[in-house]
Amino acid sequence: MTIKTVSTIPFTDQRPGTSGLRKKVSVFKQPNYLENFIQSIFDCIGGLHGKTLVFGGDGRYHNREALQVILRMAAANGLSKALVGQGGILSTPATSCIIRKYHLRGGIILSASHNPGGPKGDFGVKFNVENGGPAPEKVTNVFYERSLAIERYKIMEAPDIDIDTLGHSRLGDMDIEIIDPVSDYVELMEILFDFKKLRGLFSTGQFSMVYDGMHAVTGPYAKAILVDRLGAPEGTVIHGDPLPDFGGLHPDPNLKYAKELVEIMNSEVAPDFGAASDGDGDRNMILGKRFFVTPSDSLAILASKAEKIPGYRTGLKGVARSMPTSRAVDEVARYLGIDCYETPTGWKYFGNLLDAERATLCGEESFGTGSDHIREKDGLWAVLFWLSILAEERSSIEEIVRKHWRSFGRHFYSRHDYEDVDSQKAHELIDRLRGQLSDLKGQTFGNYCVRDADDFEYKDPVDGSISQHQGIRIFFEGDARIVYRLSGTGTQGATLRVYLEKFEANPERQGQETQEALAGLIKVADEIAQIKSFTGRDKPSVIT
Ligand code: VG1
Ligand code: CO
C-alpha cells in the first residue's frame, strides 16, 4: 500500500457554520472537496501518531463513500488507530460519549444533522475535540484558514475497508476497529437513569409511547433502549431503520416535518408520550396526548425536576441556554439559586461551561437538550429524562407542563423561519436592524414599548473569548422579546429566524393558543424588521 500526495487548490467556501461544514451533496462530491477539508483538519490537529480518532455518521447518502476516503486519508496522515461505528453509523451523542469514555483525540461525524439527505440533499462534516464536544469557534476558524492555503493532501491507495463486520483490521500502519455504535451509549444511559423504574412504567400496560426515528440514526439506539432494555412493545419505534435518503423524510423533529408522529399524537387514540429525534440524534421533540412541549419549556421542566433523577441527585451546578431560547429556565435557576448562562446559538458554546462545572444542564430552543454526561445535545437522553419524570409522577405530560406554568409563569414562545430567502436581502435586513438599535429604545409599536435593543455579544466566562453579532435582540416593557438572526446551518440562500417570546404570570391567561398569544408581537416583528418587504414572503416557511 502506498501513500499518495495529491496536489490540490483551495476552495474558498469551507468555513464551518453553527455546527460543522454543511453543503449540498453535489458540492461535497466535487473532486478534492471533501479531501481538502479533511486534510485541513488533520494539518491543524497535529501529530496523529499514537492517537485514536472515532469516525461515524448519521447514515445519510454519501456517508459510506466519504468514510472510506477519510479512513484512507487518516492512515496516510499517520493516525495510529481508528474506531469506526459499524456500517458507518454513530449518532452525534454516541460519538461524544465514545471520545470521552476512551480518552480519544477527537472524532469526525458525517452529518448535516436536521438538513434533508439524499443525492439532492445535504452532507456535512463535524469535528469533535478531546472533551467530546464540537470544535470551538477558534478551532474551526483555524481549519478554515488552513483550507484557504491548502496545496496537497495525503491518501493511501488501498481497497475499500469492510466497515460492516465488528473487529480489527489494518490499513497501512493504522489499526481499525469496527465497534458497536450503540453499546457504550446505552451503558451511559443505564448509569444516569433508573432503568428498572422505567421498565416498571412499561410493564403496567397502562402506558404507551411512540418514538419516531425519522429513518435517521437513532432507530437502532431507540430500539436497543426502549424495546430491548425497557420492554416497550415492538411497534413503539417508527421509521426505525436508518436509510440513505431518510425514506424521503426531512429528519427535523418539529411539528411540520414529524408529520406522522404529530398525527398519531393528535388523534383520539394517541399514546401517552410521543418523541422524535433528528438526523444525527442530538435533537428531541416531546409530545403529550394532543399537546406539544416547547423545547424551552422542556429544558426548564427538566431542570426543575433533575434532583429526582439518579444521574443528577446531587443537584445542578448551573444551567445554560442559547440566547434565543426562552427564559423559562432562568426562572427555575432563580428558584434553585443557581447560575444561568446565556450563550450564542450552537452547542459548541456550552463546552467550556460544562468542562468548568459551571453548568450541568443546557438547552436550545431548536429541540436540543443535554447535560454534562457528554458534550453534545442528546435526543434520546431527553426522552429518557421525560420517561423518568413520567415514571415518578404518573401524571400526563400536559398536566406536568401546566403545573410548571402555574408555578413559574408561562413563556409563550415561537420561532418563525423564512427559509431560502435571498441572501443579500437577508443580510440587508439584519444590517438595517443593527443600524437602528440605538433609535429603537423608547419607541412604541402596537402595544409594545422597546425597553432595550442590542446585537448580542458573548464573552465566554471561562476563556474570555468573544463572539460578536450573535443576533439582534429587542426587549419590550412587560417582559416580551423578539430576536432576529440568520441561520448558520442552511445550504441554500439564507434562512431568517425570528424568535418571539412573551411572559405571562397570570394562570388565567396561560391557556391561550401560542400564535394567538403572540399575534401582536408577530406584527411588531414585521413592522420593525420589514420582513415582508425584504424577504418577499407574506408568511414563514416553518413555525415551531
Ligand atoms: C441550528 C439551531 C441551533 C443548533 C444548530 C445545530 O442552527 O438553531 O440551535 O445548535 O442548528 O443543530 P442555525 O444556525 O441554523 O440556527 V444540529 O442538530 O442541526 O447539529
Ligand atoms: Co442534529
Coordinates of C-alpha atoms and ligand atoms in Angstrom, one line a residue:
M1 CA 0.0 0.0 0.0
T2 CA 1.4 3.4 -1.0
I3 CA 0.8 6.8 0.3
K4 CA -0.1 9.2 -2.5
T5 CA 0.4 13.0 -2.2
V6 CA -2.1 14.8 -4.4
S7 CA -1.8 18.4 -5.4
T8 CA -4.9 20.5 -4.9
I9 CA -6.1 24.1 -4.9
P10 CA -8.2 25.6 -2.2
F11 CA -12.0 26.0 -2.2
T12 CA -13.0 29.4 -0.7
D13 CA -16.2 28.3 1.0
Q14 CA -15.1 25.8 3.6
R15 CA -15.8 27.9 6.7
P16 CA -17.8 25.7 9.2
G17 CA -21.1 27.2 10.3
T18 CA -23.1 26.8 13.5
S19 CA -22.3 23.1 13.5
G20 CA -19.7 21.8 11.1
L21 CA -19.2 22.2 7.3
R22 CA -22.5 21.7 5.6
K23 CA -23.0 21.8 1.8
K24 CA -25.1 20.2 -0.8
V25 CA -24.1 16.6 -1.7
S26 CA -23.1 17.8 -5.1
V27 CA -20.7 20.3 -3.6
F28 CA -19.1 17.6 -1.4
K29 CA -18.8 15.3 -4.4
Q30 CA -16.6 17.7 -6.4
P31 CA -13.1 16.3 -6.8
N32 CA -10.9 17.1 -3.8
Y33 CA -13.7 19.0 -1.9
L34 CA -14.0 16.5 1.0
E35 CA -10.3 15.7 0.8
N36 CA -9.3 19.4 1.2
F37 CA -11.4 19.9 4.2
I38 CA -10.3 16.6 5.9
Q39 CA -6.6 17.4 5.2
S40 CA -7.1 20.9 6.7
I41 CA -8.4 19.3 9.9
F42 CA -5.5 16.8 10.0
D43 CA -3.0 19.5 9.4
C44 CA -4.4 21.6 12.2
I45 CA -4.8 19.0 14.9
G46 CA -1.2 18.0 14.6
G47 CA 0.7 14.7 15.1
L48 CA -1.7 11.8 14.7
H49 CA 0.9 9.3 15.6
G50 CA -0.1 7.5 18.8
K51 CA -3.6 9.0 18.6
T52 CA -7.0 7.5 18.2
L53 CA -9.9 9.1 16.4
V54 CA -13.5 7.9 16.1
F55 CA -15.5 8.0 12.8
G56 CA -19.1 7.6 12.0
G57 CA -22.2 9.3 10.7
D58 CA -25.9 9.5 10.5
G59 CA -26.2 7.1 7.6
R60 CA -27.2 9.6 5.1
Y61 CA -26.4 9.4 1.4
H62 CA -22.6 9.6 0.8
N63 CA -21.8 8.5 4.4
R64 CA -20.2 5.2 3.5
E65 CA -18.2 6.6 0.5
A66 CA -16.9 9.6 2.4
L67 CA -15.9 7.4 5.3
Q68 CA -13.7 5.2 3.0
V69 CA -11.9 8.3 1.7
I70 CA -11.4 9.7 5.3
L71 CA -10.0 6.4 6.6
R72 CA -7.5 6.2 3.7
M73 CA -6.5 9.8 4.4
A74 CA -6.2 9.1 8.2
A75 CA -3.9 6.2 7.5
A76 CA -1.8 8.3 5.1
N77 CA -1.6 11.1 7.7
G78 CA -0.1 8.7 10.3
L79 CA -3.1 8.1 12.6
S80 CA -2.4 5.1 14.8
K81 CA -5.9 3.9 15.4
A82 CA -9.4 4.5 14.0
L83 CA -12.6 3.5 15.8
V84 CA -15.5 3.2 13.3
G85 CA -19.1 2.7 14.0
Q86 CA -20.4 -0.5 12.4
G87 CA -21.9 0.3 9.0
G88 CA -20.5 3.8 9.3
I89 CA -23.2 4.6 11.9
L90 CA -22.7 6.7 15.0
S91 CA -25.1 9.3 16.4
T92 CA -23.6 12.6 17.5
P93 CA -24.2 12.0 21.2
A94 CA -22.8 8.4 21.0
T95 CA -19.7 9.9 19.3
S96 CA -19.3 12.3 22.1
C97 CA -19.7 9.5 24.7
I98 CA -17.1 7.4 23.0
I99 CA -14.5 10.2 22.7
R100 CA -14.9 10.8 26.5
K101 CA -15.0 7.2 27.6
Y102 CA -11.9 6.2 25.7
H103 CA -10.0 9.5 26.1
L104 CA -9.6 9.9 22.3
R105 CA -8.0 12.8 20.4
G106 CA -11.4 13.5 18.8
G107 CA -13.8 12.3 16.2
I108 CA -15.4 13.1 12.8
I109 CA -19.1 12.9 12.4
L110 CA -20.5 12.8 8.9
S111 CA -23.8 14.5 9.2
A112 CA -25.8 17.5 8.1
S113 CA -28.0 16.9 11.1
H114 CA -31.6 18.1 10.6
N115 CA -31.0 19.1 7.0
P116 CA -32.5 16.8 4.3
G117 CA -30.5 14.0 2.8
G118 CA -30.3 12.0 -0.5
P119 CA -28.4 12.9 -3.7
K120 CA -30.1 16.3 -3.9
G121 CA -29.9 16.9 -0.2
D122 CA -27.1 18.0 2.2
F123 CA -24.0 16.4 3.6
G124 CA -21.7 17.6 6.4
V125 CA -18.5 17.1 8.4
K126 CA -18.2 17.9 12.0
F127 CA -15.0 17.6 14.1
N128 CA -15.3 17.0 17.8
V129 CA -12.4 17.6 20.2
E130 CA -11.0 15.8 23.2
N131 CA -13.8 16.8 25.6
G132 CA -16.2 15.1 23.2
G133 CA -17.8 18.4 22.1
P134 CA -17.9 20.3 18.8
A135 CA -14.7 22.1 17.9
P136 CA -15.0 25.6 19.3
E137 CA -15.0 28.6 17.0
K138 CA -11.3 29.3 17.4
V139 CA -10.5 25.8 16.3
T140 CA -12.9 25.8 13.3
N141 CA -11.5 29.2 12.3
V142 CA -8.1 27.6 12.1
F143 CA -9.4 24.8 9.9
Y144 CA -10.9 27.4 7.6
E145 CA -7.7 29.4 7.4
R146 CA -5.9 26.2 6.5
S147 CA -8.4 25.3 3.9
L148 CA -7.7 28.6 2.1
A149 CA -4.0 27.7 1.8
I150 CA -4.0 24.0 1.1
E151 CA -1.8 22.7 -1.7
R152 CA -1.8 19.0 -1.2
Y153 CA -3.4 16.1 0.6
K154 CA -2.3 12.6 1.5
I155 CA -4.2 9.5 0.8
M156 CA -3.4 5.8 0.9
E157 CA -4.0 3.7 -2.2
A158 CA -6.0 0.8 -0.9
P159 CA -9.2 -1.2 -1.5
D160 CA -12.3 -0.4 0.5
I161 CA -12.4 -1.4 4.1
D162 CA -15.1 -3.7 5.4
I163 CA -17.0 -1.4 7.8
D164 CA -19.8 -3.8 8.5
T165 CA -18.1 -6.6 10.4
L166 CA -17.1 -5.9 14.1
G167 CA -13.5 -6.4 14.9
H168 CA -10.0 -5.3 14.0
S169 CA -8.2 -4.8 10.7
R170 CA -5.3 -2.7 9.4
L171 CA -4.7 -0.1 6.8
G172 CA -1.0 0.5 6.4
D173 CA 0.2 1.2 9.9
M174 CA -3.2 2.2 11.2
D175 CA -5.3 -0.1 13.3
I176 CA -9.0 -0.1 12.5
E177 CA -11.6 -1.3 15.0
I178 CA -15.2 -1.6 13.9
I179 CA -17.3 -1.0 17.0
D180 CA -20.9 -1.5 18.0
P181 CA -22.3 2.0 17.7
V182 CA -24.9 1.5 20.4
S183 CA -23.4 -0.3 23.4
D184 CA -21.3 2.4 25.0
Y185 CA -24.1 4.9 24.8
V186 CA -26.6 2.5 26.3
E187 CA -24.3 1.8 29.1
L188 CA -24.0 5.5 29.9
M189 CA -27.8 5.9 29.9
E190 CA -28.1 3.0 32.3
I191 CA -25.9 4.9 34.8
L192 CA -27.9 8.1 34.5
F193 CA -31.4 6.7 34.6
D194 CA -33.2 4.1 36.7
F195 CA -33.9 1.5 34.0
K196 CA -35.7 -0.7 36.5
K197 CA -38.2 2.0 37.3
L198 CA -38.6 2.8 33.6
R199 CA -39.3 -0.9 32.9
G200 CA -41.9 -0.7 35.6
L201 CA -43.6 2.1 33.7
F202 CA -43.9 0.0 30.5
S203 CA -44.8 -3.2 32.4
T204 CA -48.0 -1.8 33.8
G205 CA -49.6 -2.0 30.4
Q206 CA -51.2 1.4 31.2
F207 CA -48.5 3.4 29.5
S208 CA -47.8 3.8 25.8
M209 CA -45.4 5.8 23.7
V210 CA -44.3 6.3 20.1
Y211 CA -40.8 7.2 19.1
D212 CA -40.1 8.5 15.6
G213 CA -36.5 7.7 14.4
M214 CA -37.3 9.6 11.1
H215 CA -35.3 6.9 9.2
A216 CA -32.2 8.6 10.6
V217 CA -29.5 7.5 13.0
T218 CA -31.5 7.0 16.3
G219 CA -33.6 4.0 15.3
P220 CA -31.0 1.4 16.4
Y221 CA -30.4 3.3 19.7
A222 CA -34.1 3.7 20.4
K223 CA -34.8 0.0 19.7
A224 CA -31.9 -1.1 21.9
I225 CA -33.1 1.0 24.8
L226 CA -36.8 1.3 24.6
V227 CA -37.7 -2.1 23.2
D228 CA -34.8 -4.4 24.2
R229 CA -34.0 -2.9 27.7
L230 CA -37.2 -1.3 28.8
G231 CA -39.7 -3.7 27.4
A232 CA -41.7 -1.3 25.3
P233 CA -43.7 -3.1 22.5
E234 CA -42.0 -3.6 19.1
G235 CA -44.2 -1.0 17.3
T236 CA -43.0 1.7 19.7
V237 CA -40.2 2.8 17.4
I238 CA -41.5 4.0 14.0
H239 CA -39.3 4.9 11.0
G240 CA -36.6 3.0 12.9
D241 CA -34.2 1.9 10.1
P242 CA -31.5 4.4 9.1
L243 CA -31.9 5.0 5.3
P244 CA -29.6 7.0 3.0
D245 CA -32.5 9.2 1.9
F246 CA -34.2 9.1 5.3
G247 CA -37.1 7.5 3.5
G248 CA -37.8 10.8 1.8
L249 CA -38.5 12.4 5.3
H250 CA -36.9 15.6 6.4
P251 CA -35.2 14.5 9.7
D252 CA -36.0 17.6 11.6
P253 CA -38.2 16.7 14.6
N254 CA -40.7 19.5 14.7
L255 CA -44.4 20.0 14.1
K256 CA -44.0 20.3 10.4
Y257 CA -41.6 17.6 9.5
A258 CA -42.5 14.8 12.0
K259 CA -45.9 14.8 10.4
E260 CA -46.9 11.2 11.0
L261 CA -45.9 11.3 14.7
V262 CA -47.9 14.6 15.1
E263 CA -50.9 13.0 13.5
I264 CA -50.7 10.0 15.9
M265 CA -50.3 12.2 18.9
N266 CA -53.2 14.4 17.8
S267 CA -55.6 11.5 17.2
E268 CA -58.3 10.3 19.6
V269 CA -56.3 7.2 20.4
A270 CA -53.0 9.0 21.0
P271 CA -50.5 7.3 23.2
D272 CA -49.3 9.0 26.4
F273 CA -46.0 10.1 25.1
G274 CA -44.5 10.9 21.7
A275 CA -41.0 11.8 20.8
A276 CA -38.7 12.2 17.8
S277 CA -35.1 12.9 17.0
D278 CA -33.2 14.4 14.1
G279 CA -30.8 13.1 11.5
D280 CA -27.8 12.7 13.9
G281 CA -29.7 12.0 17.1
D282 CA -28.9 15.1 19.1
R283 CA -32.3 16.8 19.0
N284 CA -35.6 15.8 20.6
M285 CA -39.3 16.7 20.2
I286 CA -41.5 15.9 23.2
L287 CA -45.2 15.5 22.8
G288 CA -48.1 14.5 25.1
K289 CA -51.6 13.5 24.0
R290 CA -52.6 16.4 21.8
F291 CA -50.0 18.5 23.5
F292 CA -46.7 20.0 22.3
V293 CA -43.9 20.8 24.7
T294 CA -41.8 23.7 23.5
P295 CA -38.1 22.8 23.8
S296 CA -37.6 25.9 26.0
D297 CA -40.2 24.7 28.5
S298 CA -38.8 21.2 28.3
L299 CA -35.4 22.5 29.4
A300 CA -37.0 24.4 32.3
I301 CA -39.0 21.4 33.5
L302 CA -36.1 19.0 33.3
A303 CA -34.0 21.5 35.4
S304 CA -36.8 21.8 38.0
K305 CA -37.0 18.0 38.4
A306 CA -33.4 16.9 37.9
E307 CA -32.8 16.0 41.5
K308 CA -35.3 13.2 41.2
I309 CA -33.1 11.5 38.5
P310 CA -30.2 9.3 39.7
G311 CA -27.6 11.0 37.5
Y312 CA -28.5 14.4 38.9
R313 CA -29.3 13.6 42.5
T314 CA -26.6 15.8 43.9
G315 CA -28.2 18.9 42.2
L316 CA -27.4 21.1 39.3
K317 CA -24.3 23.3 39.3
G318 CA -25.9 25.7 37.0
V319 CA -27.9 25.8 33.7
A320 CA -27.2 27.3 30.3
R321 CA -29.3 28.2 27.4
S322 CA -28.7 29.7 23.9
M323 CA -29.7 33.3 23.7
P324 CA -32.8 32.8 21.5
T325 CA -34.1 30.1 23.8
S326 CA -37.0 31.3 26.0
R327 CA -36.2 32.5 29.5
A328 CA -38.3 29.8 31.2
V329 CA -35.2 28.0 32.5
D330 CA -34.0 31.4 34.0
E331 CA -37.0 31.3 36.4
V332 CA -36.1 27.8 37.5
A333 CA -32.5 28.8 38.1
R334 CA -33.6 31.7 40.2
Y335 CA -35.8 29.5 42.2
L336 CA -33.0 26.9 42.7
G337 CA -30.5 29.6 43.4
I338 CA -28.1 28.5 40.7
D339 CA -26.4 30.4 37.8
C340 CA -28.0 30.6 34.4
Y341 CA -25.8 31.3 31.4
E342 CA -26.9 32.8 28.1
T343 CA -24.7 31.7 25.1
P344 CA -24.8 32.2 21.4
T345 CA -26.6 29.6 19.2
G346 CA -24.7 26.3 18.8
W347 CA -23.7 23.6 21.2
K348 CA -20.0 24.5 20.9
Y349 CA -20.6 27.4 23.3
F350 CA -21.6 25.2 26.2
G351 CA -18.4 23.1 26.2
N352 CA -16.4 25.4 28.4
L353 CA -19.2 25.9 30.9
L354 CA -19.7 22.1 31.2
D355 CA -15.9 21.5 31.5
A356 CA -15.6 24.1 34.2
E357 CA -18.5 22.6 36.0
R358 CA -20.4 25.8 35.9
A359 CA -23.4 24.2 34.2
T360 CA -25.0 20.8 34.4
L361 CA -28.0 21.1 32.0
C362 CA -28.0 23.0 28.8
G363 CA -30.6 23.6 26.1
E364 CA -31.6 25.3 22.9
E365 CA -35.0 26.3 21.6
S366 CA -34.2 24.3 18.4
F367 CA -35.1 21.0 20.1
G368 CA -31.8 20.5 21.8
T369 CA -31.3 19.5 25.4
G370 CA -28.3 17.9 27.1
S371 CA -26.2 17.7 30.2
D372 CA -22.6 17.2 31.4
H373 CA -22.8 13.5 30.7
I374 CA -21.4 14.3 27.3
R375 CA -20.6 17.4 25.4
E376 CA -23.3 17.4 22.8
K377 CA -27.1 17.7 22.9
D378 CA -28.7 14.4 23.2
G379 CA -32.1 13.4 21.9
L380 CA -32.7 10.0 23.5
W381 CA -31.3 11.3 26.8
A382 CA -34.1 13.9 26.8
V383 CA -36.6 11.2 26.1
L384 CA -35.3 9.0 29.0
F385 CA -35.4 12.1 31.2
W386 CA -39.0 12.7 30.4
L387 CA -39.8 9.0 30.8
S388 CA -38.2 9.1 34.2
I389 CA -40.4 12.1 35.2
L390 CA -43.5 10.3 34.0
A391 CA -42.5 7.1 35.9
E392 CA -42.0 9.3 39.0
E393 CA -45.1 11.4 38.8
R394 CA -47.6 9.2 36.9
S395 CA -49.4 12.2 35.5
S396 CA -49.8 13.3 31.9
I397 CA -47.3 15.5 30.0
E398 CA -49.9 18.2 29.7
E399 CA -50.6 18.3 33.4
I400 CA -46.9 18.4 34.2
V401 CA -46.4 21.4 31.8
R402 CA -49.4 23.3 33.0
K403 CA -48.4 22.8 36.6
H404 CA -45.0 24.2 35.7
W405 CA -46.5 27.3 34.2
R406 CA -48.7 27.9 37.3
S407 CA -45.6 27.8 39.5
F408 CA -43.1 29.6 37.3
G409 CA -45.2 31.5 34.8
R410 CA -45.6 30.7 31.1
H411 CA -43.2 32.0 28.4
F412 CA -45.3 32.0 25.2
Y413 CA -42.7 31.2 22.6
S414 CA -42.4 30.6 18.9
R415 CA -39.8 30.6 16.2
H416 CA -40.7 31.7 12.7
D417 CA -38.3 30.6 9.9
Y418 CA -38.1 32.2 6.5
E419 CA -36.1 29.6 4.6
D420 CA -34.2 30.0 1.4
V421 CA -34.6 33.7 1.0
D422 CA -32.3 35.9 -1.0
S423 CA -29.1 36.0 0.9
Q424 CA -28.2 39.6 0.1
K425 CA -31.7 40.8 1.2
A426 CA -31.5 38.8 4.4
H427 CA -28.2 40.4 5.3
E428 CA -29.6 43.9 4.4
L429 CA -32.5 43.2 6.8
I430 CA -30.1 42.4 9.6
D431 CA -27.7 45.3 8.8
R432 CA -30.6 47.7 8.8
L433 CA -31.8 46.5 12.2
R434 CA -28.3 46.8 13.5
G435 CA -28.2 50.4 12.3
Q436 CA -31.4 51.2 14.1
L437 CA -30.6 49.7 17.5
S438 CA -29.9 53.0 19.3
D439 CA -33.0 54.7 17.9
L440 CA -35.4 51.9 18.9
K441 CA -35.2 52.4 22.6
G442 CA -38.3 54.1 23.9
Q443 CA -40.3 53.7 20.7
T444 CA -43.7 52.0 20.8
F445 CA -45.0 49.5 18.2
G446 CA -48.6 48.4 18.7
N447 CA -48.9 47.7 22.5
Y448 CA -45.2 47.1 22.8
C449 CA -42.7 49.7 24.0
V450 CA -39.0 49.0 23.4
R451 CA -37.0 48.8 26.7
D452 CA -33.7 47.9 25.2
A453 CA -32.1 46.6 21.9
D454 CA -28.7 45.2 21.1
D455 CA -26.6 43.0 18.9
F456 CA -25.8 40.0 21.1
E457 CA -22.2 39.6 22.0
Y458 CA -20.9 36.8 24.2
K459 CA -17.8 36.8 26.4
D460 CA -17.0 33.2 27.4
P461 CA -16.6 33.4 31.2
V462 CA -14.1 30.6 31.2
D463 CA -11.6 31.5 28.4
G464 CA -12.6 35.1 27.9
S465 CA -13.1 34.6 24.1
I466 CA -15.6 37.0 22.5
S467 CA -18.2 36.1 19.9
Q468 CA -19.9 39.1 18.2
H469 CA -23.0 39.6 16.1
Q470 CA -24.9 36.6 17.5
G471 CA -28.4 38.0 16.9
I472 CA -30.4 41.2 17.2
R473 CA -32.4 41.3 20.5
I474 CA -35.2 43.7 21.1
F475 CA -36.7 43.8 24.6
F476 CA -40.0 45.3 25.4
E477 CA -41.6 46.5 28.6
G478 CA -43.7 43.8 30.2
D479 CA -41.2 41.0 29.5
A480 CA -41.6 40.4 25.8
R481 CA -38.7 39.9 23.4
I482 CA -38.0 39.5 19.7
V483 CA -34.7 38.1 18.4
Y484 CA -33.6 38.1 14.8
R485 CA -30.7 36.1 13.4
L486 CA -29.6 34.3 10.3
S487 CA -29.1 30.5 10.3
G488 CA -25.6 29.1 10.1
T489 CA -26.6 25.6 9.1
G490 CA -28.5 26.2 5.8
T491 CA -27.1 25.4 2.4
Q492 CA -29.4 27.3 0.1
G493 CA -29.9 31.0 0.2
A494 CA -30.4 32.4 3.7
T495 CA -32.7 31.5 6.5
L496 CA -34.1 34.3 8.7
R497 CA -35.1 33.1 12.1
V498 CA -37.4 35.3 14.2
Y499 CA -37.8 34.2 17.8
L500 CA -40.9 35.6 19.7
E501 CA -41.4 35.4 23.4
K502 CA -43.9 36.8 25.9
F503 CA -44.1 36.1 29.6
E504 CA -47.4 35.5 31.3
A505 CA -47.5 35.2 35.0
N506 CA -51.3 35.0 35.4
P507 CA -52.5 31.4 35.3
E508 CA -55.9 32.6 34.0
R509 CA -54.2 33.9 30.8
Q510 CA -51.8 30.9 30.3
G511 CA -54.3 28.8 28.4
Q512 CA -54.2 30.8 25.1
E513 CA -53.0 29.3 21.9
T514 CA -49.4 30.3 21.3
Q515 CA -49.7 32.0 17.9
E516 CA -52.8 33.9 19.2
A517 CA -51.0 35.0 22.3
L518 CA -48.1 36.2 20.2
A519 CA -50.2 37.7 17.4
G520 CA -49.4 41.4 18.5
L521 CA -45.7 40.7 18.8
I522 CA -45.6 38.9 15.4
K523 CA -47.0 42.1 13.8
V524 CA -44.4 44.2 15.6
A525 CA -41.6 41.8 14.4
D526 CA -42.6 42.5 10.8
E527 CA -43.1 46.2 11.4
I528 CA -39.7 46.7 12.9
A529 CA -37.7 44.5 10.5
Q530 CA -39.8 44.9 7.4
I531 CA -39.7 41.2 6.9
K532 CA -42.3 41.0 4.2
S533 CA -40.7 43.6 2.0
F534 CA -37.1 42.3 2.5
T535 CA -38.0 38.6 2.0
G536 CA -40.9 38.9 -0.4
R537 CA -42.8 36.4 1.8
D538 CA -46.1 37.0 3.5
K539 CA -45.6 34.1 5.9
P540 CA -42.9 32.0 7.4
S541 CA -41.9 28.7 5.8
V542 CA -41.8 26.9 9.2
I543 CA -43.4 27.8 12.5
T544 CA -42.3 26.0 15.6
Ligands
VG1_1 C1 -29.5 25.4 14.2 C2 -30.1 25.7 15.5 C3 -29.1 25.6 16.6 C4 -28.4 24.3 16.6 C5 -27.8 24.0 15.2 C6 -27.2 22.7 15.1 O1 -28.5 26.4 13.9 O2 -30.8 27.0 15.5 O3 -29.7 25.9 17.9 O4 -27.4 24.2 17.5 O5 -28.9 24.2 14.2 O6 -28.1 21.7 15.4 P1 -28.8 27.7 12.9 O7 -27.5 28.4 12.8 O8 -29.3 27.1 11.6 O9 -29.9 28.5 13.6 V1 -28.0 20.2 14.6 O10 -28.9 19.2 15.5 O11 -28.6 20.6 13.1 O12 -26.4 19.9 14.5
CO2 CO -28.6 17.3 15.0

